[in-house]
CSV table of C-alpha atoms in Angstrom, one decimal:
chain,number,residue,atom,x,y,z
O,358,ASP,CA,-7.9,15.3,-7.4
O,359,VAL,CA,-6.9,13.9,-4.1
O,360,LYS,CA,-3.3,14.7,-3.3
O,361,VAL,CA,-1.0,13.1,-0.7
O,362,THR,CA,2.3,14.9,-0.7
O,363,GLN,CA,5.5,13.7,0.9
O,364,SER,CA,8.1,16.3,1.6
O,365,SER,CA,11.1,14.6,-0.1
O,366,ARG,CA,11.5,12.1,-2.9
O,367,TYR,CA,15.0,11.1,-1.9
O,368,LEU,CA,16.9,11.5,1.4
O,369,VAL,CA,20.4,10.4,2.5
O,370,LYS,CA,21.0,10.5,6.3
O,371,ARG,CA,23.8,9.3,8.5
O,372,THR,CA,23.5,6.6,11.2
O,373,GLY,CA,22.3,8.1,14.5
O,374,GLU,CA,20.6,11.1,13.0
O,375,LYS,CA,17.1,12.1,13.8
O,376,VAL,CA,15.0,12.0,10.6
O,377,PHE,CA,11.6,13.6,9.9
O,378,LEU,CA,9.4,12.5,7.0
O,379,GLU,CA,6.5,14.7,6.4
O,380,CYS,CA,3.2,13.9,4.8
O,381,VAL,CA,0.3,16.3,3.9
O,382,GLN,CA,-3.1,15.4,2.4
O,383,ASP,CA,-5.6,17.8,1.1
O,384,MET,CA,-8.8,15.7,1.3
O,385,ASP,CA,-9.8,16.2,4.9
O,386,HIS,CA,-9.3,12.5,5.5
O,387,GLU,CA,-9.5,11.2,9.0
O,388,ASN,CA,-7.2,8.2,8.5
O,389,MET,CA,-3.5,8.5,7.8
O,390,PHE,CA,-0.8,5.8,7.5
O,391,TRP,CA,2.9,5.2,7.2
O,392,TYR,CA,4.2,2.1,5.4
O,393,ARG,CA,7.6,1.0,4.3
O,394,GLN,CA,8.2,-1.0,1.2
O,395,ASP,CA,11.1,-3.5,0.9
O,396,PRO,CA,11.9,-6.0,-1.8
O,397,GLY,CA,10.2,-9.3,-1.2
O,398,LEU,CA,8.4,-8.0,1.9
O,399,GLY,CA,5.7,-5.8,0.3
O,400,LEU,CA,4.3,-2.9,2.2
O,401,ARG,CA,4.4,-3.1,6.0
O,402,LEU,CA,2.4,-0.8,8.3
O,403,ILE,CA,4.6,1.2,10.7
O,404,TYR,CA,2.0,3.6,12.4
O,405,PHE,CA,-1.4,4.9,11.7
O,406,SER,CA,-3.7,7.6,13.0
O,407,TYR,CA,-7.5,7.9,13.0
O,408,ASP,CA,-7.6,11.5,14.3
O,409,VAL,CA,-5.6,14.4,15.4
O,410,LYS,CA,-3.3,13.6,18.3
O,411,MET,CA,-4.2,10.0,17.9
O,412,LYS,CA,-1.7,7.3,16.9
O,413,GLU,CA,-1.6,3.5,16.9
O,414,LYS,CA,1.3,1.1,16.3
O,415,GLY,CA,1.2,-0.9,13.1
O,416,ASP,CA,3.1,-4.1,12.5
O,417,ILE,CA,6.7,-2.8,12.7
O,418,PRO,CA,6.8,0.3,14.9
O,419,GLU,CA,10.2,-0.3,16.5
O,420,GLY,CA,12.6,2.6,15.9
O,421,TYR,CA,9.9,4.9,14.8
O,422,SER,CA,7.5,7.5,16.2
O,423,VAL,CA,4.8,9.7,14.7
O,424,SER,CA,3.1,13.0,15.2
O,425,ARG,CA,-0.3,14.2,14.1
O,426,GLU,CA,-0.8,17.8,15.4
O,427,LYS,CA,-3.1,18.8,12.5
O,428,LYS,CA,-5.6,16.7,10.5
O,429,GLU,CA,-3.8,17.2,7.2
O,430,ARG,CA,-0.3,16.4,8.4
O,431,PHE,CA,1.2,13.1,9.6
O,432,SER,CA,4.9,13.0,10.4
O,433,LEU,CA,7.1,9.9,10.7
O,434,ILE,CA,10.2,10.3,13.0
O,435,LEU,CA,13.2,8.0,13.0
O,436,GLU,CA,14.6,8.7,16.5
O,437,SER,CA,18.1,7.5,15.7
O,438,ALA,CA,18.5,6.3,12.1
O,439,SER,CA,20.1,3.0,11.4
O,440,THR,CA,21.1,1.3,8.2
O,441,ASN,CA,18.3,-1.3,8.4
O,442,GLN,CA,15.8,1.7,8.1
O,443,THR,CA,17.0,2.2,4.5
O,444,SER,CA,13.8,1.8,2.6
O,445,MET,CA,11.0,3.3,0.5
O,446,TYR,CA,8.6,5.1,2.9
O,447,LEU,CA,5.0,5.6,1.8
O,448,CYS,CA,2.3,7.8,3.4
O,449,ALA,CA,-1.4,7.2,2.7
O,450,SER,CA,-4.7,8.7,3.7
O,451,SER,CA,-8.1,7.1,3.5
O,452,SER,CA,-11.8,7.6,3.8
O,453,ARG,CA,-14.9,6.1,2.1
O,454,GLU,CA,-13.6,7.5,-1.2
O,455,GLY,CA,-10.6,5.3,-1.0
O,456,ALA,CA,-7.0,5.0,0.1
O,457,PHE,CA,-4.5,7.3,-1.6
O,458,PHE,CA,-0.7,7.1,-1.5
O,459,GLY,CA,2.0,9.8,-1.7
O,460,GLN,CA,4.8,9.4,-4.2
O,461,GLY,CA,7.1,7.9,-1.6
O,462,THR,CA,10.4,8.9,0.0
O,463,ARG,CA,13.5,6.8,-0.8
O,464,LEU,CA,15.6,7.0,2.4
O,465,THR,CA,19.2,5.8,2.5
O,466,VAL,CA,20.9,5.6,5.9
O,467,VAL,CA,24.7,5.5,5.6
Y,1324,ASP,CA,3.1,-14.1,10.0
Y,1325,GLN,CA,2.1,-13.1,6.5
Y,1326,GLN,CA,-1.7,-12.7,6.4
Y,1327,VAL,CA,-1.8,-11.8,2.7
Y,1328,LYS,CA,0.3,-13.9,0.4
Y,1329,GLN,CA,1.3,-13.5,-3.3
Y,1330,ASN,CA,3.2,-16.6,-4.1
Y,1331,SER,CA,4.3,-15.6,-7.5
Y,1332,PRO,CA,7.0,-12.9,-7.4
Y,1333,SER,CA,6.9,-12.4,-11.1
Y,1334,LEU,CA,4.8,-13.1,-14.2
Y,1335,SER,CA,5.5,-12.6,-17.9
Y,1336,VAL,CA,2.6,-12.4,-20.4
Y,1337,GLN,CA,2.4,-11.6,-24.1
Y,1338,GLU,CA,0.6,-8.4,-25.1
Y,1339,GLY,CA,-3.1,-9.1,-25.9
Y,1340,ARG,CA,-3.3,-12.2,-23.7
Y,1341,ILE,CA,-4.8,-12.6,-20.2
Y,1342,SER,CA,-2.8,-11.8,-17.1
Y,1343,ILE,CA,-3.9,-13.6,-13.9
Y,1344,LEU,CA,-2.4,-12.5,-10.6
Y,1345,ASN,CA,-3.2,-14.5,-7.5
Y,1346,CYS,CA,-3.5,-13.8,-3.8
Y,1347,ASP,CA,-4.3,-15.9,-0.7
Y,1348,TYR,CA,-5.2,-14.7,2.8
Y,1349,THR,CA,-5.4,-16.3,6.2
Y,1350,ASN,CA,-7.4,-13.8,8.3
Y,1351,SER,CA,-11.1,-14.6,8.3
Y,1352,MET,CA,-11.9,-11.1,9.5
Y,1353,PHE,CA,-10.8,-9.5,6.3
Y,1354,ASP,CA,-13.9,-8.3,4.5
Y,1355,TYR,CA,-12.6,-5.9,1.8
Y,1356,PHE,CA,-9.9,-6.7,-0.8
Y,1357,LEU,CA,-8.1,-4.4,-3.1
Y,1358,TRP,CA,-5.5,-4.4,-5.8
Y,1359,TYR,CA,-2.9,-1.7,-6.3
Y,1360,LYS,CA,-0.5,-1.1,-9.1
Y,1361,LYS,CA,3.0,0.4,-8.5
Y,1362,TYR,CA,5.6,1.7,-10.8
Y,1363,PRO,CA,9.2,2.2,-9.6
Y,1364,ALA,CA,9.8,5.4,-7.6
Y,1365,GLU,CA,6.0,6.1,-7.4
Y,1366,GLY,CA,3.4,5.5,-4.8
Y,1367,PRO,CA,0.8,2.6,-5.3
Y,1368,THR,CA,-2.3,3.5,-7.3
Y,1369,PHE,CA,-5.7,1.9,-6.6
Y,1370,LEU,CA,-6.9,-0.4,-9.3
Y,1371,ILE,CA,-10.0,-2.3,-8.2
Y,1372,SER,CA,-11.6,-3.6,-5.0
Y,1373,ILE,CA,-14.2,-6.2,-3.9
Y,1374,SER,CA,-16.3,-6.6,-0.8
Y,1375,SER,CA,-16.6,-10.0,0.8
Y,1376,ILE,CA,-20.3,-10.0,0.0
Y,1377,LYS,CA,-19.5,-10.3,-3.7
Y,1378,ASP,CA,-17.5,-12.9,-5.7
Y,1379,LYS,CA,-16.7,-10.8,-8.8
Y,1380,ASN,CA,-16.1,-7.1,-9.6
Y,1381,GLU,CA,-15.3,-5.8,-13.1
Y,1382,ASP,CA,-13.9,-2.5,-14.2
Y,1383,GLY,CA,-13.0,-2.3,-17.9
Y,1384,ARG,CA,-10.1,-4.6,-18.5
Y,1385,PHE,CA,-9.7,-5.5,-14.9
Y,1386,THR,CA,-11.8,-8.2,-13.0
Y,1387,VAL,CA,-11.3,-9.3,-9.5
Y,1388,PHE,CA,-12.6,-12.7,-8.3
Y,1389,LEU,CA,-13.1,-13.7,-4.7
Y,1390,ASN,CA,-13.4,-17.2,-3.4
Y,1391,LYS,CA,-14.1,-16.8,0.3
Y,1392,SER,CA,-14.2,-20.5,1.1
Y,1393,ALA,CA,-10.7,-20.9,-0.3
Y,1394,LYS,CA,-9.5,-17.5,1.0
Y,1395,HIS,CA,-8.3,-16.7,-2.5
Y,1396,LEU,CA,-8.6,-13.8,-4.8
Y,1397,SER,CA,-7.4,-13.2,-8.3
Y,1398,LEU,CA,-7.0,-10.2,-10.6
Y,1399,HIS,CA,-7.6,-10.8,-14.3
Y,1400,ILE,CA,-6.3,-8.3,-16.9
Y,1401,VAL,CA,-7.7,-8.7,-20.4
Y,1402,PRO,CA,-6.2,-7.9,-22.8
Y,1403,SER,CA,-2.8,-7.2,-21.3
Y,1404,GLN,CA,-1.0,-4.1,-22.5
Y,1405,PRO,CA,2.7,-3.1,-22.2
Y,1406,GLY,CA,1.6,-0.2,-19.9
Y,1407,ASP,CA,0.4,-2.8,-17.5
Y,1408,SER,CA,4.0,-3.8,-16.7
Y,1409,ALA,CA,4.3,-2.9,-13.0
Y,1410,VAL,CA,4.3,-4.5,-9.5
Y,1411,TYR,CA,0.8,-5.5,-8.4
Y,1412,PHE,CA,0.0,-5.6,-4.7
Y,1413,CYS,CA,-3.0,-7.4,-3.2
Y,1414,ALA,CA,-4.3,-5.8,0.0
Y,1415,ALA,CA,-7.0,-6.6,2.6
Y,1416,SER,CA,-8.7,-4.9,5.5
Y,1417,GLU,CA,-11.2,-5.7,8.2
Y,1418,LYS,CA,-13.4,-2.8,7.5
Y,1419,GLY,CA,-13.5,-0.9,4.2
Y,1420,TRP,CA,-10.8,1.7,3.7
Y,1421,ASP,CA,-9.3,1.0,7.1
Y,1422,LYS,CA,-5.7,0.0,7.6
Y,1423,LEU,CA,-4.6,-2.3,4.8
Y,1424,THR,CA,-2.5,-5.5,5.0
Y,1425,PHE,CA,-0.5,-6.0,1.8
Y,1426,GLY,CA,1.0,-9.0,0.1
Y,1427,THR,CA,4.5,-9.1,-1.1
Y,1428,GLY,CA,3.7,-8.1,-4.7
Y,1429,THR,CA,3.9,-9.7,-8.1
Y,1430,ARG,CA,5.9,-8.1,-10.9
Y,1431,LEU,CA,4.0,-8.3,-14.2
Y,1432,GLN,CA,5.9,-7.9,-17.4
Y,1433,VAL,CA,3.8,-7.6,-20.6
Y,1434,THR,CA,6.0,-8.4,-23.6
Y,1435,LEU,CA,5.4,-7.4,-27.2
């Protein structure tokens, strides 16, 4: 079974903190993605990566950065968390077999 | 600019009847379309997909129809079951399992 694992299910952080969301996949997929899901807005693409050390901006990259040092791991970084980054964050990986999502991280910034 | 639109935020259907979820898109470069199902506090799970060279794809109770000229696709669930109650997202990509553009989702409730 393909597995995409996100390091935390729930996180509460303070405004201004630097936040790291980790994602690991075990299927040797080239492509990895970070989305956020908000009510009424669906899933919006933040960043994606087609290979190690490679990253590309998605539709809403402002306030975020990413790191892909190893093929299986894709990290999302909130440089200085703000309340408008309170959301459900979803990591995905894909190849010809399909696109698979992690269980999500519910981040609350207070 | 919303390239993939799901205009019905919610839908309620009786158990055993057909559920029809609709999706419209604006980007002519999209050539692969997918439906995902999502329960609260879980990641989306893949349901069914269709390539732009087809107009229909079936998998058990789920059928997806694509009308390229109208830039419209729909998901039919027959018969609907209470376990189908979830949020359904339509998604599209320009090449296969590449980055996906999602719609805003439709919450389906299947009632007894």
